[in-house]
XYZ file of C-alpha atoms in Angstrom:
452
model
C 64.264 82.404 93.199
C 63.757 81.290 96.886
C 66.608 78.728 96.177
C 69.255 81.442 94.970
C 68.308 84.014 97.770
C 69.679 80.645 100.152
C 73.119 80.907 98.610
C 74.094 84.072 100.209
C 74.545 82.917 103.964
C 76.884 80.143 102.320
C 78.842 82.776 100.378
C 79.033 84.911 103.729
C 80.105 81.417 105.250
C 82.989 81.215 102.759
C 83.944 84.842 102.944
C 84.924 84.220 106.627
C 88.732 83.689 105.568
C 88.957 87.083 104.711
C 88.282 88.484 108.270
C 90.808 89.066 110.250
C 90.248 89.013 114.004
C 91.482 91.758 116.263
C 93.602 89.025 117.590
C 95.585 88.563 114.171
C 95.513 92.344 113.371
C 97.664 92.415 117.017
C 99.717 89.564 115.730
C 100.294 91.521 112.381
C 101.336 94.513 114.114
C 103.740 93.007 116.819
C 105.507 91.217 113.451
C 105.560 94.102 111.163
C 107.190 96.274 114.392
C 109.740 93.287 114.636
C 110.541 93.741 111.237
C 110.921 97.371 110.776
C 113.240 97.093 113.909
C 115.281 94.712 112.113
C 115.222 96.885 108.932
C 116.531 99.599 110.596
C 119.551 97.564 112.418
C 122.796 97.433 110.551
C 123.453 93.706 111.382
C 119.854 92.728 110.783
C 119.054 94.658 107.553
C 120.227 92.201 105.172
C 117.513 89.441 105.976
C 114.803 92.152 106.771
C 111.809 91.969 104.437
C 110.937 95.614 105.212
C 113.869 97.211 104.225
C 113.430 100.651 105.797
C 115.724 102.475 103.384
C 117.307 105.598 104.256
C 115.937 108.687 102.196
C 118.407 110.957 103.454
C 116.101 113.373 103.764
C 116.327 115.022 107.345
C 114.516 118.317 106.699
C 110.639 118.564 105.818
C 109.371 121.913 104.082
C 108.754 124.798 106.245
C 106.708 126.856 104.077
C 109.796 129.177 102.821
C 110.559 127.601 99.743
C 110.747 129.603 96.676
C 111.579 129.762 93.084
C 110.973 127.217 89.904
C 111.246 123.893 90.083
C 110.824 120.573 87.902
C 109.558 117.530 88.906
C 109.248 114.022 87.474
C 107.107 111.258 88.320
C 107.677 107.940 87.458
C 105.566 105.286 89.092
C 104.048 102.945 86.668
C 102.571 102.939 82.967
C 102.602 106.279 82.503
C 104.745 109.338 84.071
C 104.487 113.040 84.765
C 106.572 116.169 84.135
C 105.720 119.148 86.291
C 106.865 122.590 86.618
C 105.856 124.387 89.688
C 106.735 127.905 91.062
C 106.706 128.196 94.423
C 105.896 131.752 95.993
C 104.548 133.391 99.727
C 102.089 130.707 100.393
C 100.897 129.918 96.913
C 102.403 127.724 94.385
C 101.204 127.400 90.396
C 101.824 123.956 89.064
C 101.444 122.885 85.419
C 102.344 118.932 84.520
C 101.605 116.763 81.532
C 101.372 112.905 81.705
C 103.472 111.006 79.029
C 102.487 107.385 78.265
C 105.317 104.874 78.515
C 104.818 102.252 75.668
C 104.423 98.743 76.671
C 107.956 97.997 74.652
C 109.808 100.489 76.876
C 108.630 99.058 79.770
C 110.116 95.833 79.027
C 112.968 96.973 77.070
C 116.504 98.221 77.791
C 116.789 100.842 80.499
C 118.857 103.253 77.983
C 115.585 103.200 75.838
C 113.662 103.989 78.971
C 115.805 106.883 80.210
C 116.236 108.223 76.672
C 111.996 108.395 76.384
C 111.940 110.198 79.328
C 114.653 112.798 78.521
C 112.819 113.407 75.531
C 109.405 114.210 77.217
C 111.396 116.473 79.526
C 112.916 118.530 76.937
C 109.517 118.605 74.801
C 107.934 119.870 77.994
C 110.631 122.320 78.767
C 109.923 123.811 75.177
C 106.128 123.928 75.744
C 106.683 125.684 78.930
C 109.150 128.028 77.646
C 112.015 127.049 80.044
C 114.169 125.522 77.386
C 117.307 128.121 77.953
C 116.948 127.909 81.905
C 118.786 125.753 84.036
C 116.375 124.258 86.684
C 116.386 121.947 89.507
C 114.483 118.668 89.188
C 113.253 116.429 91.701
C 112.922 112.912 90.551
C 110.041 110.546 92.016
C 110.767 107.213 91.419
C 108.280 104.614 92.954
C 109.978 101.323 92.843
C 111.808 99.933 95.212
C 115.468 102.020 95.706
C 118.170 101.688 98.084
C 119.439 105.105 98.524
C 123.138 106.034 98.933
C 122.751 109.841 99.260
C 119.811 112.414 98.100
C 121.200 111.913 94.513
C 121.917 108.823 94.237
C 119.675 105.649 94.304
C 120.129 101.926 93.301
C 117.107 100.008 92.162
C 116.363 96.753 94.110
C 113.788 95.220 91.541
C 111.427 96.397 89.064
C 107.619 96.158 89.980
C 104.286 96.956 88.550
C 105.082 95.134 85.068
C 108.267 96.965 84.206
C 111.269 95.042 83.362
C 113.836 97.352 81.719
C 117.325 95.433 81.324
C 120.608 96.890 82.597
C 118.838 99.154 85.536
C 118.188 96.765 88.790
C 121.297 97.256 90.817
C 122.519 100.503 89.071
C 122.014 104.248 90.110
C 118.684 105.244 88.106
C 120.048 108.969 88.927
C 122.842 108.248 86.716
C 120.791 106.697 84.088
C 118.380 109.682 83.816
C 121.788 112.055 83.732
C 123.288 110.129 80.936
C 120.227 110.478 78.925
C 119.971 114.090 79.500
C 123.906 114.422 78.482
C 123.303 112.611 75.564
C 120.936 114.830 74.079
C 123.209 117.983 75.236
C 120.233 120.320 74.667
C 118.412 120.965 78.380
C 120.072 121.854 81.523
C 118.617 120.176 84.103
C 120.079 119.760 88.005
C 118.914 116.375 89.411
C 118.674 117.441 93.199
C 116.939 114.777 94.707
C 115.783 111.334 94.258
C 112.742 109.985 95.979
C 109.596 107.441 96.515
C 106.091 108.659 95.890
C 105.501 107.787 99.497
C 108.233 110.184 100.719
C 106.627 113.060 97.928
C 103.207 112.658 99.652
C 104.512 113.134 103.062
C 106.604 116.348 101.560
C 103.714 117.491 100.064
C 101.266 117.466 102.791
C 103.629 118.872 105.418
C 104.270 121.835 103.143
C 100.803 122.787 104.092
C 100.646 120.957 107.730
C 103.390 120.572 109.943
C 102.228 117.674 111.887
C 102.654 115.442 108.989
C 105.243 112.813 109.530
C 103.781 109.378 107.805
C 103.233 109.284 104.286
C 101.264 106.287 102.810
C 100.438 105.143 99.277
C 97.268 102.945 98.814
C 97.343 102.571 95.097
C 98.607 100.590 92.591
C 100.980 99.707 94.906
C 101.096 100.168 98.752
C 103.964 101.638 100.670
C 104.651 104.098 103.729
C 107.249 106.395 105.007
C 108.059 107.948 108.395
C 109.892 110.398 110.312
C 112.376 108.145 112.596
C 114.899 109.822 115.172
C 118.309 109.610 113.466
C 119.981 107.683 116.423
C 117.864 104.630 115.433
C 118.776 104.555 111.838
C 122.052 102.341 112.289
C 122.521 102.559 108.025
C 122.648 106.135 107.794
C 126.130 107.440 106.956
C 125.696 111.141 107.272
C 126.154 113.547 109.705
C 124.094 112.887 112.801
C 123.666 116.312 113.307
C 120.115 116.604 112.728
C 117.477 114.460 115.305
C 115.365 113.200 112.525
C 115.633 111.154 109.258
C 112.573 110.145 106.950
C 112.415 106.047 106.400
C 111.141 104.725 103.255
C 109.641 101.337 104.798
C 109.219 99.720 101.449
C 106.276 97.676 103.563
C 104.745 96.125 100.376
C 107.383 93.120 100.973
C 106.038 92.713 104.448
C 105.114 89.001 104.539
C 107.853 87.900 101.615
C 109.208 85.316 104.505
C 105.844 83.700 105.533
C 105.054 86.527 108.456
C 101.243 87.216 106.784
C 100.989 83.277 105.713
C 98.475 82.494 108.924
C 95.949 84.942 107.213
C 96.230 84.534 103.663
C 93.623 82.697 101.611
C 93.869 80.617 98.600
C 92.634 83.909 96.565
C 96.237 85.650 97.976
C 98.154 82.515 96.817
C 96.592 82.397 93.213
C 96.921 86.056 92.796
C 100.616 85.703 93.590
C 101.349 82.507 91.643
C 100.285 84.316 88.620
C 101.564 87.364 89.040
C 105.053 88.626 87.607
C 106.928 88.562 90.833
C 105.797 85.496 92.883
C 106.564 85.265 96.425
C 107.532 89.105 96.432
C 105.409 92.150 97.754
C 103.050 89.528 99.846
C 101.561 92.435 102.066
C 101.039 94.694 98.699
C 99.235 91.766 96.849
C 96.512 92.066 99.734
C 96.108 95.764 99.708
C 96.893 97.448 96.495
C 94.738 98.450 93.436
C 96.660 96.052 91.293
C 95.427 93.018 93.236
C 91.758 93.820 94.913
C 89.935 93.323 91.885
C 91.667 90.186 91.064
C 91.005 88.897 94.493
C 87.670 89.391 93.891
C 87.119 87.848 90.666
C 89.104 84.850 92.087
C 86.564 84.422 94.965
C 83.503 84.853 92.475
C 84.931 82.223 90.067
C 85.108 79.963 92.992
C 81.564 80.937 94.052
C 80.385 80.028 90.449
C 81.942 76.886 90.219
C 80.499 75.709 93.548
C 77.067 76.908 91.996
C 76.350 79.557 94.694
C 76.539 82.282 91.996
C 75.047 83.402 88.687
C 73.196 79.921 88.757
C 76.697 78.135 88.259
C 76.907 79.990 84.768
C 80.070 82.321 84.389
C 81.099 83.769 81.470
C 84.325 84.575 79.336
C 85.320 87.643 80.902
C 84.771 86.516 84.295
C 87.124 83.825 83.783
C 89.943 85.787 82.591
C 92.783 86.891 84.841
C 92.745 90.443 85.203
C 89.407 91.611 83.847
C 87.509 92.190 87.441
C 89.212 96.057 87.901
C 89.555 97.476 91.155
C 87.914 100.384 89.953
C 84.677 97.946 89.985
C 85.069 97.207 93.589
C 84.609 100.922 94.450
C 81.698 101.286 92.122
C 79.855 98.429 93.440
C 80.345 99.519 96.884
C 79.171 103.028 96.233
C 75.695 102.045 95.698
C 73.468 102.773 98.733
C 72.127 99.491 100.528
C 69.313 97.922 98.719
C 70.502 99.455 95.435
C 72.140 97.691 93.052
C 72.791 100.035 89.842
C 76.565 100.135 89.348
C 76.708 96.653 90.301
C 74.487 95.619 87.572
C 76.491 97.714 84.856
C 79.673 95.895 86.035
C 78.116 92.761 85.857
C 76.905 93.418 82.211
C 79.893 94.715 81.189
C 81.110 91.027 82.132
C 78.718 89.583 80.135
C 76.812 88.142 83.417
C 73.583 90.079 82.271
C 71.665 86.993 84.045
C 72.732 88.002 87.484
C 69.729 87.931 89.808
C 69.330 90.304 92.802
C 70.825 87.854 95.066
C 73.890 87.396 92.736
C 74.536 90.967 93.199
C 74.267 91.292 97.132
C 76.711 88.343 97.183
C 78.763 90.426 94.642
C 78.724 93.287 96.830
C 79.524 91.404 100.045
C 82.761 89.801 98.295
C 83.845 93.528 97.503
C 83.508 94.606 100.757
C 85.190 91.569 102.547
C 88.085 92.182 100.085
C 88.462 95.885 100.673
C 87.524 96.117 104.285
C 90.697 93.555 104.833
C 92.915 95.773 102.643
C 91.556 98.676 104.893
C 92.365 96.742 108.212
C 95.981 95.820 106.924
C 96.809 99.251 105.934
C 95.482 100.344 109.558
C 97.079 97.844 111.521
C 100.376 99.354 109.779
C 99.697 102.740 110.050
C 98.939 102.306 114.080
C 102.133 100.293 114.047
C 103.937 103.634 112.656
C 102.146 105.774 115.271
C 102.698 103.464 118.114
C 106.625 103.529 117.459
C 107.029 107.180 117.145
C 104.563 107.730 120.238
C 104.270 111.456 119.337
C 100.887 113.168 120.438
C 99.381 114.409 117.309
C 100.426 112.962 113.905
C 98.790 113.884 110.441
C 99.241 110.666 107.752
C 99.438 112.174 104.335
C 97.622 109.640 101.987
C 97.691 109.038 98.043
C 96.971 106.623 95.806
C 93.659 105.562 93.703
C 92.271 102.904 96.230
C 92.545 105.616 99.300
C 91.108 108.290 96.828
C 88.274 106.679 95.152
C 87.336 103.775 97.099
C 84.173 105.023 98.998
C 84.564 103.385 102.483
C 88.342 103.334 102.638
C 89.197 106.430 104.552
C 86.297 105.742 107.113
C 87.123 102.138 107.887
C 90.827 103.061 108.486
C 90.052 106.077 110.889
C 87.758 103.852 112.728
C 90.488 100.901 112.910
C 93.497 102.759 113.726
C 91.881 104.656 116.831
C 91.207 101.133 118.227
C 94.930 99.895 117.497
C 97.015 103.219 119.017
C 97.972 103.676 122.169
C 95.719 105.938 124.570
C 97.015 109.278 123.976
C 98.111 109.654 120.385
C 96.018 111.578 118.334
C 95.906 111.484 114.589
C 94.657 112.193 111.403
C 94.483 111.198 107.783
C 94.830 113.776 105.049
C 94.406 113.382 101.296
C 97.470 114.473 99.551
C 97.127 116.616 96.621
C 99.365 115.512 94.034
C 102.156 114.332 96.524
C 104.255 112.621 94.339
C 104.386 115.248 91.818
C 104.540 118.427 94.087
C 106.418 116.451 96.793
C 109.378 115.943 94.551
C 109.641 119.610 93.441
C 109.652 120.553 97.471
C 112.139 117.679 98.078
C 114.410 119.762 95.440
C 113.139 123.157 96.639
C 114.332 122.083 100.146
C 117.668 120.584 98.843
C 118.381 123.915 97.259
C 117.422 125.892 100.279
C 119.811 124.103 102.182
C 122.622 124.646 99.698
C 121.844 128.207 100.079
C 122.202 128.042 103.493
C 125.631 126.369 103.559
């Protein structure tokens, strides 16, 4: 056994490539800031990787929104329909999750929207609002160029979707057409938004300091409140001082800006993804990829003879079989306790792992998740410094932030080191941002139209 233990220092040394120095993090912040400015500029947006899409949302909830609203939240392999009843200081919400079968994710856009419209109609029947005319907020968590509050052009599919006939088209129109083809329900789509926007709106309803929305889940993205005068692409009336910007920062690094901190594992994940060369930052941060990054490192160390006595397993060598939830489970064990780690390795057919192997596996997980947390923190600190407000709440949603045992603490510590003196911030877990937020955007839109 003595020999096995000696491999840990070597593995630690190999994992140093996953460590970002403070100097590197500062450089990342400076590059991200430059990219955001480029995204906001009329003449520079076309060549920016961080697109900084205009959301056309200029008002945050003020707590006075009232009424019954529908929300549709489409962002991954399933979607949710919600009905929300907003009253004074309270709301009740009921929702249902519907699956999107694989053949629909990769089929036609018409089939996708027909499937969604059918589920919407069934939901309205179940909740006995089939006869009512309701406003709907549509959370659509894919890169979207908005041309208005109810007009959004899909830039590209991500997260395993490839429905034909949707890229370059207005997705609101796609859904409206599907509802019209049915002809049995009356739904007014009041707003289309991204899940980060929904997260911000949902937190802002409770906390008026909330001016940044962040997702660290299957994907990663952030939105923030920018001064309207800095948004050169905004074509509305510049009569309101602020405007919500959807950064689409998952694509940061698509121009090579992050190559100086990327590793062989990152390049491997990227090359074997469905969108090579795209969403480079997201592939270093989000739940869709963290488990795979860990797996690739474990495979390398096994083949080097540093792990599992050089004996891997079929599942370890299979792409996508080290799930990101394993990373959270392994890091939830207390120091010196490897219960979860042992269970995970047994699931993967690695029951021959020694305690030294488990210590090494945990170290790899910690390195990958710590780097992800630091990269997210660099992004949030960049936004906080750019906004330069005395106190900002960051509304956060997503499975990685929600379930990883140390992500919140890692972020709090790192952002505090990176923000300008005098800037205070706090991180707030969004309760169901993309659903409730969509209804709130619809509610704010309705509130405004009533004021007009």
